[in-house]
Coordinates of C-alpha atoms in Angstrom, one line a residue:
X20 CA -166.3 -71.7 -103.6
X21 CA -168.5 -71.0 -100.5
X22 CA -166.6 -69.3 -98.0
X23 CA -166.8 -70.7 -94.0
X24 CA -168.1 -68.4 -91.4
X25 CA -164.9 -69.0 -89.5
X26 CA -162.8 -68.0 -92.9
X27 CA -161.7 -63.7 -92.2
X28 CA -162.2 -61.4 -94.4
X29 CA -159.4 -60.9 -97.1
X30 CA -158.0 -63.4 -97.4
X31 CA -157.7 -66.2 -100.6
X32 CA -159.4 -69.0 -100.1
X33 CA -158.4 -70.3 -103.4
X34 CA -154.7 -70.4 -102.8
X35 CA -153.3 -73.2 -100.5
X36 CA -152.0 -72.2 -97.0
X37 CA -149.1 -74.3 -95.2
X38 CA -150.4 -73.2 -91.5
X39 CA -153.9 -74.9 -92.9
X40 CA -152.2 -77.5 -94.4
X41 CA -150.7 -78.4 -91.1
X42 CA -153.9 -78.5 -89.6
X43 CA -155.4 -80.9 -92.1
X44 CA -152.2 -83.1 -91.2
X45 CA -152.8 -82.7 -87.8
X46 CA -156.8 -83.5 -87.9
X47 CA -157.7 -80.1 -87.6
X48 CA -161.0 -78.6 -89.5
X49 CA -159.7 -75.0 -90.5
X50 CA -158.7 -76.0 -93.5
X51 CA -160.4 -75.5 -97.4
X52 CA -160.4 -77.9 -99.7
X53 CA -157.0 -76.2 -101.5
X54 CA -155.3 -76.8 -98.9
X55 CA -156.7 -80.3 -98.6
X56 CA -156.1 -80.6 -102.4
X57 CA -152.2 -79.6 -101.7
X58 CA -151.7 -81.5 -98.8
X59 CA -152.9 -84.7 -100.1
X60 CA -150.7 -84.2 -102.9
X61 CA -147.4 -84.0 -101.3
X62 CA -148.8 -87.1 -99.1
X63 CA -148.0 -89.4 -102.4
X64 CA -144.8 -88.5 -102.0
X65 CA -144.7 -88.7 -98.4
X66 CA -147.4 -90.6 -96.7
X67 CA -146.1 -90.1 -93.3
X68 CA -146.6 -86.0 -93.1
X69 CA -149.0 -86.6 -90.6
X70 CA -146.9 -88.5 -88.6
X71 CA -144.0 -86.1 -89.1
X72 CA -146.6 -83.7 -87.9
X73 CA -147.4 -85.1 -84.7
X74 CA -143.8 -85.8 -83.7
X75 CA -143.2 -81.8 -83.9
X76 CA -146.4 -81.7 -81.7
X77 CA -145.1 -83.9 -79.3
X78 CA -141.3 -82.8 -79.5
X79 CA -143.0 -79.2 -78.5
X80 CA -145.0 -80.6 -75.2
X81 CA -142.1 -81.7 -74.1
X82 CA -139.8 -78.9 -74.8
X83 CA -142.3 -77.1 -72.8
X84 CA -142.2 -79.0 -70.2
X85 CA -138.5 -79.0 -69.7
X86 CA -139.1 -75.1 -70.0
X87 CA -141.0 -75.0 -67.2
X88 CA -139.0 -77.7 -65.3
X89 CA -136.2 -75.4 -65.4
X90 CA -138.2 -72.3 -64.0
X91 CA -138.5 -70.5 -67.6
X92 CA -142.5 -69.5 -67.7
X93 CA -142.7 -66.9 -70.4
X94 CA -142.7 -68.5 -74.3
X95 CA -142.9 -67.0 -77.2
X96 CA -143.8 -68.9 -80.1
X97 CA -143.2 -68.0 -83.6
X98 CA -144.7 -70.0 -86.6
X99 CA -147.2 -71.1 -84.1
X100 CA -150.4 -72.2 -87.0
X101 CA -153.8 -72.5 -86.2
X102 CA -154.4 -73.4 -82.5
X103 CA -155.1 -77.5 -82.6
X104 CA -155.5 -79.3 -78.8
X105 CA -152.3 -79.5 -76.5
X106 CA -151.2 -75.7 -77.7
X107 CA -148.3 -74.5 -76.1
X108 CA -150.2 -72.1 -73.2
X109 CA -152.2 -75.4 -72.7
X110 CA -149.2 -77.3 -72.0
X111 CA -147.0 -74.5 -70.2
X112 CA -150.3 -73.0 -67.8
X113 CA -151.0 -76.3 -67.2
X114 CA -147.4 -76.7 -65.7
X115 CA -147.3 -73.7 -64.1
X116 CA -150.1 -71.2 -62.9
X117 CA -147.7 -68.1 -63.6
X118 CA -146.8 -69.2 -67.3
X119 CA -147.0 -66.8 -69.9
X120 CA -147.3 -67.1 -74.0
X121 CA -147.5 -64.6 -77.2
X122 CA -148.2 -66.4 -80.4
X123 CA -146.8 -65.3 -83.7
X124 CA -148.1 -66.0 -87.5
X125 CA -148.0 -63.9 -90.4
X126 CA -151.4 -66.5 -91.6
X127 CA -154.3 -64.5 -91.2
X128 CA -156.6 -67.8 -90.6
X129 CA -153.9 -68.6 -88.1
X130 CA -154.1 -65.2 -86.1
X131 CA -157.9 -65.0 -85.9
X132 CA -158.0 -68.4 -85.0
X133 CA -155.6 -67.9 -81.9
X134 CA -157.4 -64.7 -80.9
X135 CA -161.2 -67.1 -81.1
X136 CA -159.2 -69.8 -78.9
X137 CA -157.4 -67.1 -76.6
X138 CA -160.6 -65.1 -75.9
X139 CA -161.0 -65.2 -72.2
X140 CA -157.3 -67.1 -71.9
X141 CA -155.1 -64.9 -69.3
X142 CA -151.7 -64.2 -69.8
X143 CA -152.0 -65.6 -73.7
X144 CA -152.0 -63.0 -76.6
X145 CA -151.6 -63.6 -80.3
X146 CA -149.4 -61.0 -83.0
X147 CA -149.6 -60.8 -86.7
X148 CA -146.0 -60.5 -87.6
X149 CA -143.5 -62.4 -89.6
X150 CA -140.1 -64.2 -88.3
X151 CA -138.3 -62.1 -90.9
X152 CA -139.2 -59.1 -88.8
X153 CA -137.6 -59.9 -85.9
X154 CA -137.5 -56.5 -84.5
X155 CA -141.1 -56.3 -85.2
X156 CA -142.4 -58.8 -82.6
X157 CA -140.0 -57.7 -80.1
X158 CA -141.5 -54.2 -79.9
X159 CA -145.1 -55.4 -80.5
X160 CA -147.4 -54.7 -77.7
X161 CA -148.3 -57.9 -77.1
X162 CA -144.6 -59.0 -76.2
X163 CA -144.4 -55.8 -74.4
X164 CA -147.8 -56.7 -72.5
X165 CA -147.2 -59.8 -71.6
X166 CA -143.3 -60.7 -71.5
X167 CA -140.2 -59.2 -69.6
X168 CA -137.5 -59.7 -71.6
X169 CA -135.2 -59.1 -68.4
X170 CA -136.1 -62.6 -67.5
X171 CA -135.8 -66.0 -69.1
X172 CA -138.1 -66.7 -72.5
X173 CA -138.2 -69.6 -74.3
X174 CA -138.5 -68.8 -78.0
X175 CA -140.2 -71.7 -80.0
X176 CA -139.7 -72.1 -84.0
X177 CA -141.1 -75.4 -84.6
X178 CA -141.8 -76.3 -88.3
X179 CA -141.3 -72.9 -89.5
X180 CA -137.4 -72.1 -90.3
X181 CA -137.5 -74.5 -93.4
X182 CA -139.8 -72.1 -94.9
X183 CA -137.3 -69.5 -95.0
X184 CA -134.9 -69.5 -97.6
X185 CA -131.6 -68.5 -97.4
X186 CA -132.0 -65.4 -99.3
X187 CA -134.5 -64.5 -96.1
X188 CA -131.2 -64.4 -93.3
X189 CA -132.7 -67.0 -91.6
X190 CA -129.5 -67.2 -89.5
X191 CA -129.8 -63.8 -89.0
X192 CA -133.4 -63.7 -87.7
X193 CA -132.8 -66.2 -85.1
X194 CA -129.4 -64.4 -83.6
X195 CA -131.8 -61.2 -83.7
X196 CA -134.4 -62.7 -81.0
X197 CA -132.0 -64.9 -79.2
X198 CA -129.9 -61.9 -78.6
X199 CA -132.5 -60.1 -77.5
X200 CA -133.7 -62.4 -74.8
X201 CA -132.1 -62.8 -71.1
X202 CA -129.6 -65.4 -69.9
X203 CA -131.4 -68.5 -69.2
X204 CA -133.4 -68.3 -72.2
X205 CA -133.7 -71.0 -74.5
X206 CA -134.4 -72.0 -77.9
X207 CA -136.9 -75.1 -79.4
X208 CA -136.7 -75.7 -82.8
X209 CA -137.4 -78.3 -85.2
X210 CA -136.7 -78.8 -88.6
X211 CA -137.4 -80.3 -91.9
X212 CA -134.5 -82.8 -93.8
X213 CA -134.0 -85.1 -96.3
X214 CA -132.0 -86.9 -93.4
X215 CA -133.8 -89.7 -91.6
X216 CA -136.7 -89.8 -94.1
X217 CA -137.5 -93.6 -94.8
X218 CA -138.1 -93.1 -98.3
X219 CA -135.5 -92.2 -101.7
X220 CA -134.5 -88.6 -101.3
X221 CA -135.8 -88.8 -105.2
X222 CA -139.5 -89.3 -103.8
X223 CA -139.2 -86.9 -100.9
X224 CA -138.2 -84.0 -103.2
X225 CA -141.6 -84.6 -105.2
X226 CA -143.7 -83.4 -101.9
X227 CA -140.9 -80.2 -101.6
X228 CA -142.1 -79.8 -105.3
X229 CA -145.6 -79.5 -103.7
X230 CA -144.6 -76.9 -101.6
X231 CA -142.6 -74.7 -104.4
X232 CA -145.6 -74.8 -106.1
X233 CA -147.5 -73.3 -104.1
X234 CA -145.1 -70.8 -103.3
X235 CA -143.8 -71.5 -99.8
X236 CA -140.9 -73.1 -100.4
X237 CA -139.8 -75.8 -98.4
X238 CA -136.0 -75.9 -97.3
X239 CA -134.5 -79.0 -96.4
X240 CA -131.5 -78.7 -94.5
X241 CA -128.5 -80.7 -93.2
X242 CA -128.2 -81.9 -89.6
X243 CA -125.0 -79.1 -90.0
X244 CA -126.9 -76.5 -91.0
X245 CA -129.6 -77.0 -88.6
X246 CA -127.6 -77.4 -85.8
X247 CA -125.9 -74.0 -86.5
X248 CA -129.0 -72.1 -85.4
X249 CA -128.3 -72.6 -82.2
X250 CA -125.3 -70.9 -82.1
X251 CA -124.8 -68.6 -79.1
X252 CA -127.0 -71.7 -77.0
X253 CA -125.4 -74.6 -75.2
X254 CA -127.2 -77.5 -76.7
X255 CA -129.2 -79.0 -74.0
X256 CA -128.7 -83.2 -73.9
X257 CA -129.2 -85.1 -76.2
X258 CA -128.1 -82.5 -78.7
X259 CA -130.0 -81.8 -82.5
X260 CA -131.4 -85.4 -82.7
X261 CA -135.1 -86.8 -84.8
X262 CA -137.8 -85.8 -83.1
X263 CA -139.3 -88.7 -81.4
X264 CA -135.1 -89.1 -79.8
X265 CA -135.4 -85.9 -77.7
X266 CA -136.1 -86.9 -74.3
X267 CA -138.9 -89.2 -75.1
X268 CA -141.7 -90.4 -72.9
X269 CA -142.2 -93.8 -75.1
X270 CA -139.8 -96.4 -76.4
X271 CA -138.2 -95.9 -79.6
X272 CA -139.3 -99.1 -81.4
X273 CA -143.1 -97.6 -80.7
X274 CA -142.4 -94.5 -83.3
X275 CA -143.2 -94.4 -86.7
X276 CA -140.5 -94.6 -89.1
X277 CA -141.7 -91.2 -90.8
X278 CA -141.8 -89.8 -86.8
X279 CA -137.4 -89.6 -87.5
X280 CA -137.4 -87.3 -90.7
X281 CA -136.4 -83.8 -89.5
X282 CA -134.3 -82.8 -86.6
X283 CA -135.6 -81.4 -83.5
X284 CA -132.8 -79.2 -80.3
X285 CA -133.3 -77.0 -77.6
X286 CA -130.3 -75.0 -76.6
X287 CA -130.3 -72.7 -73.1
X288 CA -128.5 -69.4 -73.4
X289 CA -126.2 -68.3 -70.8

């Protein structure tokens, strides 16, 4: 297998990533053909992914948004892939000239990618670091660079918490950095489960099958269970609802069906 230009050095490119896999989903062209391979799989299950895709996408824009409505300019974003157009600093700098954002990603494609597309960005930095680790990217330079945690943050987890299992504390990890950050803060997440998905729960679990076999499993989770992350966070209206239902800037009856699977909150810590 010929390995990119763009492709750093060290890493696998025979073994199928999920931050490359989103970017095939999403259109994006830093992806191998493993990844392709894997993601086109788990499309036979579920042929929406790429819609499910681009409702996280736009659930995020207008998270940010509200963010920065609210006069909360710093964001850090965990899980945050390979950079694709409409990235958060795009969205939150282009909403405010004082706004602030560190990436996180444990991929290493992802992390040099977000250093190529930061390169020349102000007040945007990138850290290789894992969500297990909270402690670790709150006391990495970057955060200490370019964030004060004495003031507001809003921490995003889009599309990344179902890859942690339970055995990882995921629960855990997210009480870690939301107690870490200021009052005012808030929390954007979204979320992968078998609720709201317009096909047999039968079929659905074929393209989780995907995922476990690739080793990153995928963990769907209950409306329940998802909601409880944002515990310590007053849920900010309409509450832990699908995606496309979050404040949205087009009609419902405009959404795909597959745009409903998954559930997406933010919640504002006081």
């Amino acid at each position: 297998m010929e390995r990119p230009a763009w492709a750093p050095p060290g890493i696998d490119i025979s073994v199928p990533s999920v931050s490359r896999m989103y970017d095939f989903y999403l259109g994006g062209s830093h992806n191998f053909e493993v990844d392709r391979e894997a993601a086109r799989k788990a499309m036979e299950f579920l042929p929406g992914l790429p819609k499910i895709m681009q409702a996280n996408r736009a659930f995020m824009r207008r998270a940010v948004r509200h963010a920065v409505d609210n006069d909360v300019t710093q964001f850090l974003d965990i899980g945050s892939g390979i950079p694709t157009f409409g990235n958060v600093h795009e969205v939150a700098q282009a909403a405010s000239d004082t706004a602030r954002v560190v990436y996180v990603d444990h991929d290493p494609v992802a992390v040099a990618h977000s250093r190529a597309v930061l390169e020349g960005v102000d007040r945007a930095a990138v850290v290789a670091a894992d969500l297990r680790k909270p402690r670790e990217i709150l006391h990495s330079a970057e955060v200490g660079e370019l964030l004060d945690l004495d003031r507001p943050v809003a921490l995003l987890l889009v599309a990344v918490l179902h890859f942690l299992e339970d055995s990882d504390e995921p629960y855990a990890a997210v009480a870690e950095l939301v107690d870490a950050l200021a009052p005012g803060s808030m929390l954007i997440l979204t979320h992968a489960s078998y609720e709201g998905i317009p096909v047999p729960e039968e079929r659905a679990g074929g393209a989780v099958g995907v995922y476990r076999d690739i080793r990153n499993p995928l963990v769907m989770r209950s409306h329940e269970e998802i909601t409880r992350f944002f515990d310590g966070t007053e849920l900010v209206e309409p509450g832990v609802v699908p995606m496309p239902l979050w404040r949205p800037g087009t009609p419902d009856e405009e959404e795909d069906p597959f745009a409903f699977s998954g559930f997406a909150g933010v919640g504002r810590k006081a």
